[in-house]
PDB file of C-alpha atoms in Angstrom:
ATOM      1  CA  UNK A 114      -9.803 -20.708  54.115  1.00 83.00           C
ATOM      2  CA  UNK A 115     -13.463 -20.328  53.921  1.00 86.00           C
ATOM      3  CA  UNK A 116     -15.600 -23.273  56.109  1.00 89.00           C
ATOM      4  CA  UNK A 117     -18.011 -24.567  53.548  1.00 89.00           C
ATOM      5  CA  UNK A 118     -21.260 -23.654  55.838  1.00 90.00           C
ATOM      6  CA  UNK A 119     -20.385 -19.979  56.267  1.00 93.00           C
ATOM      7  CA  UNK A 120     -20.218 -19.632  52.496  1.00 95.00           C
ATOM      8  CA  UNK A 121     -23.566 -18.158  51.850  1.00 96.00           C
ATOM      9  CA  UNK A 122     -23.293 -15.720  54.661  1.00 96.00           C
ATOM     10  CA  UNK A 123     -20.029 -14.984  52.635  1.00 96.00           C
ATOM     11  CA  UNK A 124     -21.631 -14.579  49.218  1.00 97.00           C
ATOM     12  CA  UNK A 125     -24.667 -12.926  50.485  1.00 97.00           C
ATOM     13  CA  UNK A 126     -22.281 -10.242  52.388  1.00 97.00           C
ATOM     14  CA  UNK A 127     -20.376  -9.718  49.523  1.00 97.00           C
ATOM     15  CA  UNK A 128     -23.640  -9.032  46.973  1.00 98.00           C
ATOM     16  CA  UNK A 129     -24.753  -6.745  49.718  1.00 97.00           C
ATOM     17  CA  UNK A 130     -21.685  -4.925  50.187  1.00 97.00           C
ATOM     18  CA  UNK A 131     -21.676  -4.770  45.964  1.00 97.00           C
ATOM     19  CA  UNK A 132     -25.181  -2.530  45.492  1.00 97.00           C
ATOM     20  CA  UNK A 133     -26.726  -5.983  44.782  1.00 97.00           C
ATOM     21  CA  UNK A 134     -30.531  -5.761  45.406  1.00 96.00           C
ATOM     22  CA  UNK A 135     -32.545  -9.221  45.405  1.00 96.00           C
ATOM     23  CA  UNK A 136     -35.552  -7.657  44.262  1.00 95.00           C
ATOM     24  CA  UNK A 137     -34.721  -5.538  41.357  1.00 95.00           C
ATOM     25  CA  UNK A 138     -31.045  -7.823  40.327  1.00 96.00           C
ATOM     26  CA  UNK A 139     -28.514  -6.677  38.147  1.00 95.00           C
ATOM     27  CA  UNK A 140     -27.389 -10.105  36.583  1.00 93.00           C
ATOM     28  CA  UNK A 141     -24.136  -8.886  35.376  1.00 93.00           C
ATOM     29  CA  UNK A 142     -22.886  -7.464  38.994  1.00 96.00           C
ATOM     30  CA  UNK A 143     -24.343 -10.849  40.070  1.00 96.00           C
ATOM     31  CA  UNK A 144     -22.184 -12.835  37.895  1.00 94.00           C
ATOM     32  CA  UNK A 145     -18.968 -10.291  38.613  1.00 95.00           C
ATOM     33  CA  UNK A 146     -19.534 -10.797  42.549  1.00 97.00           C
ATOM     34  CA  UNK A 147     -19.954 -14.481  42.060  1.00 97.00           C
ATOM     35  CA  UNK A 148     -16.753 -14.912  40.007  1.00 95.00           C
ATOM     36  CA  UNK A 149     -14.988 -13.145  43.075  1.00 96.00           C
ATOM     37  CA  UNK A 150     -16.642 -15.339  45.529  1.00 97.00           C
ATOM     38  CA  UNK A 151     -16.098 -18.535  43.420  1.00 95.00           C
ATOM     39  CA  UNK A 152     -11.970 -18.021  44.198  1.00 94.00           C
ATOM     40  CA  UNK A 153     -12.380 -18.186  48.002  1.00 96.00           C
ATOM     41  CA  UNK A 154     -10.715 -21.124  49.186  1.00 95.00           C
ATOM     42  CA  UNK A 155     -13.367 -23.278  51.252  1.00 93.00           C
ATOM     43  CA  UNK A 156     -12.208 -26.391  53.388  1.00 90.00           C
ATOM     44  CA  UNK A 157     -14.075 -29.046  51.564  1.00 92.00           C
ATOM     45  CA  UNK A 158     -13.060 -32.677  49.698  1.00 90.00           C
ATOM     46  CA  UNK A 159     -14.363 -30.748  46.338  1.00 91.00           C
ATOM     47  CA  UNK A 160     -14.851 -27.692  45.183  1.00 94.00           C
ATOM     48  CA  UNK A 161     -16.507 -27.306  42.042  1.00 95.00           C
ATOM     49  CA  UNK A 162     -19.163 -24.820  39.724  1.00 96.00           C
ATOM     50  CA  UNK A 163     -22.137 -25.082  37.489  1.00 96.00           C
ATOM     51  CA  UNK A 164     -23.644 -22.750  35.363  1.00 95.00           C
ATOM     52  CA  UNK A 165     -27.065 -23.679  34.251  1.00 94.00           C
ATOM     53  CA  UNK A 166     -30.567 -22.074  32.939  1.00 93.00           C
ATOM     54  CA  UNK A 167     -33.748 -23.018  31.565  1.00 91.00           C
ATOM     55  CA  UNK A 168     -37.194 -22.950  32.120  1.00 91.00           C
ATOM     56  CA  UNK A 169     -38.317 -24.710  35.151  1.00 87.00           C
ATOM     57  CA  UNK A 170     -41.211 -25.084  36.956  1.00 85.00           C
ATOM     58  CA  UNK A 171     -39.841 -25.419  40.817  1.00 74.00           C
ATOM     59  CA  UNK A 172     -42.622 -22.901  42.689  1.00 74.00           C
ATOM     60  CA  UNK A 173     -45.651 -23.336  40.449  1.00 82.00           C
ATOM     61  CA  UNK A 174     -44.935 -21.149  37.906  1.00 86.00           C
ATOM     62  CA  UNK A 175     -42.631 -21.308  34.466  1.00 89.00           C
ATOM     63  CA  UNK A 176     -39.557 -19.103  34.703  1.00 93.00           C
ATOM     64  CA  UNK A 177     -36.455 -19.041  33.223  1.00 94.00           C
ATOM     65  CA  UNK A 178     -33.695 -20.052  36.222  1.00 93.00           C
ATOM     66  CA  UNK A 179     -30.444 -18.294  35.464  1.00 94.00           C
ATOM     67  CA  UNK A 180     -28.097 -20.386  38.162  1.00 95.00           C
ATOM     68  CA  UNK A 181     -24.694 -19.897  39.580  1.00 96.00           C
ATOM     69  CA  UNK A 182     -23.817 -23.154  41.866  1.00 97.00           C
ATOM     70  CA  UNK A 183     -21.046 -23.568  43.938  1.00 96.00           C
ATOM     71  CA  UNK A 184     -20.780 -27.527  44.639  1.00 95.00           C
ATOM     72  CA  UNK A 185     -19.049 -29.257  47.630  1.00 94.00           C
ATOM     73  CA  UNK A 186     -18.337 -32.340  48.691  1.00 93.00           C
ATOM     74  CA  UNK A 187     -17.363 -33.980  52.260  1.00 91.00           C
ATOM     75  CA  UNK A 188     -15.594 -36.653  53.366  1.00 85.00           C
ATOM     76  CA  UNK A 189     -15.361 -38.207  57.235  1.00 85.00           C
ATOM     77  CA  UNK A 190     -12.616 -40.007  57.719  1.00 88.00           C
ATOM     78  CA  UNK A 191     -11.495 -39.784  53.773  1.00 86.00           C
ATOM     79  CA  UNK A 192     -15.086 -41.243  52.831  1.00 85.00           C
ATOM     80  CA  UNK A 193     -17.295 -39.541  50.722  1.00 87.00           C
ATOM     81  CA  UNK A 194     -20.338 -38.328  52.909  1.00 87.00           C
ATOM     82  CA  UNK A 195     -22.212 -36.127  51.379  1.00 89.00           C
ATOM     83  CA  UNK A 196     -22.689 -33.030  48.325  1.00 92.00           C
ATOM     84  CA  UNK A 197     -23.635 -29.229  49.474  1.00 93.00           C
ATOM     85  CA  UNK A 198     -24.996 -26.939  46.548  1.00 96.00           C
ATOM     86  CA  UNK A 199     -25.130 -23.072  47.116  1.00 96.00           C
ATOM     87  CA  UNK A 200     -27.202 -21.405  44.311  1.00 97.00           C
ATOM     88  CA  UNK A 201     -27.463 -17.938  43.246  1.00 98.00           C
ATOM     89  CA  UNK A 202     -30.912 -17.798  40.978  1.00 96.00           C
ATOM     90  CA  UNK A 203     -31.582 -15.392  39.006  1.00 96.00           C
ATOM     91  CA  UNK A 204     -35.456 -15.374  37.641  1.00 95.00           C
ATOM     92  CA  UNK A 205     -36.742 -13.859  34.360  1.00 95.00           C
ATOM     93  CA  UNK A 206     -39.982 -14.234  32.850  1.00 94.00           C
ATOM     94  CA  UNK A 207     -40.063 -17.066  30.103  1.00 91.00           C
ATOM     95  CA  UNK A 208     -39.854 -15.669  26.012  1.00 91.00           C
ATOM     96  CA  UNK A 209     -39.178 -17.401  23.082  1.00 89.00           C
ATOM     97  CA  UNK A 210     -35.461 -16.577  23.162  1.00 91.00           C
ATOM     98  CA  UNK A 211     -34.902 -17.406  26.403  1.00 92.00           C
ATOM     99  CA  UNK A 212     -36.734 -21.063  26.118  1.00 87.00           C
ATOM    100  CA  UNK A 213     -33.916 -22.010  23.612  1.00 86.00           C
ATOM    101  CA  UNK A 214     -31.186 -20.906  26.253  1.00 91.00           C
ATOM    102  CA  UNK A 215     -31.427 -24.148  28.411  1.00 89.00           C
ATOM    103  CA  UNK A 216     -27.162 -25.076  29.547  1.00 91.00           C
ATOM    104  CA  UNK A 217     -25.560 -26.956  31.647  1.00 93.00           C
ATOM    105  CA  UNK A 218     -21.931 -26.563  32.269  1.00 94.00           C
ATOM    106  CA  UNK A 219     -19.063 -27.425  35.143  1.00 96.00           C
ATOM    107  CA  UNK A 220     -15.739 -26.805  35.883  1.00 94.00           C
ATOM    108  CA  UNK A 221     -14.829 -30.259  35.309  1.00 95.00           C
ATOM    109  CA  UNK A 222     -14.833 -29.511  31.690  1.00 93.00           C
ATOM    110  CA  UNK A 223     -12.377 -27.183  31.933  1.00 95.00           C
ATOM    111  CA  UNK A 224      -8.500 -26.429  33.065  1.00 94.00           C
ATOM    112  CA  UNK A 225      -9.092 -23.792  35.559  1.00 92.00           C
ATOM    113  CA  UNK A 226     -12.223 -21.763  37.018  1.00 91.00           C
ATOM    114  CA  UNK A 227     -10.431 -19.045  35.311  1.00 92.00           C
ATOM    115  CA  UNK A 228     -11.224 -20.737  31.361  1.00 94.00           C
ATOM    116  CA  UNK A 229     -14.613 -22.052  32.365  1.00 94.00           C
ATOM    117  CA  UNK A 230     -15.816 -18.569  33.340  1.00 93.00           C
ATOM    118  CA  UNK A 231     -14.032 -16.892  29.920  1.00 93.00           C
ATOM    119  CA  UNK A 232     -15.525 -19.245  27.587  1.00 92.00           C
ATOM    120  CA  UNK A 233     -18.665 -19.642  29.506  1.00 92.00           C
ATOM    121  CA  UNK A 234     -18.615 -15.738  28.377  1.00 91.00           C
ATOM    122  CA  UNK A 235     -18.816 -16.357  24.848  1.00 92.00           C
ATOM    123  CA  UNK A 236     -21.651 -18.556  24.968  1.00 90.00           C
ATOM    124  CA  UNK A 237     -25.719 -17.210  23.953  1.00 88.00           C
ATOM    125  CA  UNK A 238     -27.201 -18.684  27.604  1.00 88.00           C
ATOM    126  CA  UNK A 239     -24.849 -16.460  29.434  1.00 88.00           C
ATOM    127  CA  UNK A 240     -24.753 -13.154  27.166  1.00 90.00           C
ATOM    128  CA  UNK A 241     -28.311 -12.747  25.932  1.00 91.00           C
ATOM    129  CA  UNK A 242     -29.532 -12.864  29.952  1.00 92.00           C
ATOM    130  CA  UNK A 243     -27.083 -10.826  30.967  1.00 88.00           C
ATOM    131  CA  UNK A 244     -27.337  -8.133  28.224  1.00 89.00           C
ATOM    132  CA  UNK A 245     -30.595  -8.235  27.075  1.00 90.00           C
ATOM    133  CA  UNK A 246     -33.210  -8.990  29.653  1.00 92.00           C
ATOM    134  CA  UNK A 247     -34.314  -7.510  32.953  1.00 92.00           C
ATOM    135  CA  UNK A 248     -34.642 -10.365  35.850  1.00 96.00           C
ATOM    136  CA  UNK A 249     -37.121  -9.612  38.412  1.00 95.00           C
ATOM    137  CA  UNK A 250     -35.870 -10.976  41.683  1.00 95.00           C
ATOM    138  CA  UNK A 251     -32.732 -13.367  42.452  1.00 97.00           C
ATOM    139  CA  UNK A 252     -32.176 -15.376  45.917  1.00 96.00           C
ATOM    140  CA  UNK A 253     -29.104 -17.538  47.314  1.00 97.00           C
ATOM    141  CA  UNK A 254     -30.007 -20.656  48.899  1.00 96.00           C
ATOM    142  CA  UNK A 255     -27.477 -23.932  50.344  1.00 96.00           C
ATOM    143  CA  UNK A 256     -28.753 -26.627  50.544  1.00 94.00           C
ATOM    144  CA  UNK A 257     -28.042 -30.712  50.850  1.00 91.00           C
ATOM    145  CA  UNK A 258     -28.173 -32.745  47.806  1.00 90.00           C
TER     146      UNK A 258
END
C-alpha cells in the first residue's frame, strides 16, 4: 500500500518510466499511465477521482485544463482532518470546440473506478482532447485543499 505523500513521486516515476515528456505530452499515454496509477492502493480515509476540463484562467492566461485528480482524505484519530488533491494537467490552447468541453465528473457517481473510466471514455470532453488536439505542456502537482 502506497503512503498518500509519496504518490506523486509514484505517478511522476511511472510517466517517466512510460516515454511521457512534460513538454511535448501525449494525452492519451497520460490518461493510460494514470488509469494504472489510479489502482494503487494508498493508505488514506478516501480515495477518490475527478476528471475535469475547461477553460481557466489560473496563471494569467486562458487555456483549456485537461485534469486527472486523485483525491484523499485523512482522518486523526477517526476525525476527518484534512483533503489532498494530486493533479495531472494537461494544457491546450483554447478553440471553439474545446470551450464547449467544460466536465466535471467523480467516482462517486459510479460503481467502480473501473465504469467511471469506461464511460468517462465515451464522453466528447475526454475523446475530442485526446484524439484531436495537440497539448503543449502537462505538469503533476499535490497539493492541500
Amino acid at each position: 500500500m502506497m503512503d498518500a505523500h509519496m504518490a506523486l513521486d509514484v505517478l511522476n516515476e511511472m510517466l517517466n518510466e512510460s516515454g511521457f515528456d512534460f513538454d511535448n505530452p501525449n494525452p492519451k499515454l497520460a490518461w493510460d499511465v494514470f488509469k494504472e496509477f489510479s489502482n494503487i492502493k494508498v493508505d488514506v480515509s478516501d480515495d477518490a477521482l475527478l476528471f475535469q476540463c475547461g477553460e481557466y484562467d489560473h496563471t494569467g492566461e486562458t487555456l483549456f485544463h485537461f485534469e486527472l485528480v486523485r483525491q484523499f482524505s485523512f482522518e486523526v484519530d477517526e476525525e476527518y482532518d484534512h483533503m489532498e488533491q494530486l493533479r495531472l494537467t494537461i494544457y491546450y490552447k483554447p478553440n471553439e470546440e474545446l470551450k464547449g468541453l467544460d466536465k466535471t465528473v467523480w467516482t462517486y457517481d459510479y460503481n467502480s473506478k473501473d465504469e467511471f473510466f469506461n464511460e468517462l471514455e465515451k464522453i466528447d470532453s475526454i475523446r475530442i482532447p485526446l484524439e484531436k488536439y495537440v497539448p503543449f505542456a502537462a505538469e503533476t502537482d499535490q497539493e492541500e485543499i
